[in-house]
Amino acid sequence: MKSLRIIFAGTPEFASAHLQAILDSQHQVIAVYSQPDRPAGRGQKLLPSPVKSLAVTHNIPVFQPKSLRNADAQQELAALDADLMVVVAYGLILPQAVLDTPKLGCINVHGSILPRWRGAAPIQRAIEAGDTESGVTIMQMDAGLDTGDMLLKAFCPIHPTDTASDLHDRLIAVGQPALVQSLDDIAAGHIHPEKQDDNLANYAHKMSKEEARLDWQTSAQALDRQIRAFNPWPVAITALDDTNIRVWEAIALEEGTTEAPGTLIKADKEGLDIACHEGTLRIKRLQLAGSRAMTVQELLNSKKAMFSTGKQFS
């Protein structure tokens, strides 16, 4: 089987895990593209992406253009003379000139079973919607947004307690072997592309802090899914006595209540039970401003008066 000469383009941890899978295979990564270093932390020091850090460790040349739309960047990429470009959560749009440059085109690792959840946040939106199954699609890239022909799909379940972090890690576990299998199939000429049914497509909009606030006028089940989908970012928020509280963990209880939505019904070591429009939500782990995340039991030990029953969350 031929060893492919590959350009890898990616940025976050999800991408670096897939880069590692290629590095562990018979295929050769000849260059890495990643987003420019970003300021982070209190000192706003410039930090490399996980993909760049891994590439540097393996002495692989790294390119960090702000755009791939200019001629100089495209000529630089073409000079690498790659067989294939693998793109995983890169963060830049690839113009047609780049898609056409590698001999075998560009493939993408997408964190959903396409055509469901095309777009930027497939992991979070699948949990928020209550999906029970997800997976990874290896796709031949075209000019559309996640619309290319599918080369391989690898499925996995979404469990009722999964956070976005849990599903992220599970998708890595199924995505790594799926990517290597696809590379082997491409090298051997054994690919069987499958067109997407656009009638089944929906779009996973990018997450934002503005949608993190909990709405107690919805059901406990919906709030439970929102809290898990928004963990670890941007983290769901509610407020009590004009104090914002980040909510890291909760469960929806079956029992209903006649209390107004947002009313604190009970506060004990099991959690904070809060009335919803439908059902009751039990918050189990939360975080006050300027403090670390902690269990409700830990919080009640020092701030029990703050959580007296009958108070209203907003």
Steps between C-alpha positions, in 0.01 A plus 500: 500500500624847411594737782321832446679835531257701713448863596309515830291807589346534847511695821341369827547181699243312290724564199830419671363159603433423133842632400650258751308214337657581162845531657450149640403364157707419192411834338732804501402843628718741300355827637249632753272801472350650816343824621743775611607495865239662728534695829376301799495514881538799731824609336349469150816321390493365144447123507525250213205279410506131604557407134798733466650372826475140383648583159797681657563197721531287186708760308228547240498838318213721624319767298263751663356730232215730602325408175539255213334734252814684388724378219820484708346266757354280225834478317674410826252217554528377140880484527463228765382264223269302730284202405222596741398766753324389821294772668372469859350801679745734327302823529574643155287464186685322220446672163451287188860560392622329818244218478633426150871514588582158657498218245218316681322810633410574861314288754337611826428330833159628617356436847156374399335252267434719200284651366373555858674788679704662227690801637711618791352337812373149415597347837321757714191528280450122492489488882281809523250345257484173696656279230582147615759426230791687347827414330765620260474545124808500278404719206650608169495879521327719242415870482192463726489494880533131595316396182760274338469130422534270802785247495453327836268531802579377852211496750486531879224547760417818691426404862236684708766649729754598231649850501652651186837407645399134537373479141806688370726230647281216370505646148878514512504131590289406196643769272867405523463146354239622251743760366786255464269246333391769253862591422582134438193464273594814304858381459375163376235655271219328690276794584125501435370857540139542612310819421322679783121535498455876532137448606624348828753775575485742792751754630696511825539871572811617684462517880484839671504634857176687428300175486650356820237647738244245626133574429288356781191531280616192310503137610744340744597251229596781259702680769682177590600457134604866472723476810673187367538645148656821638755314716795582480420815296336746529340345817133560583417801720216594731465778760391523864479832688659668194801269532595297194554130565661258254329161490729205426282199581131432546238233444133522404264348758177335400287657776317818410414797722240774533764761586577778251785426256835599653387442862749323729299210642765320702868541588692216662804280443333337197475831316287807432153404373356777282154514342484512121208557266496120468661289774772577751872552443748390765829693483784290637815703423531876453743791518467846653695794353860502621477147635570149375230259387366297795224264603183638655597335830829690504324828422232455764767452766603865461205676333184323617312828557542592135296196394185517715193336346256724320767718343477566127766417241493715190 
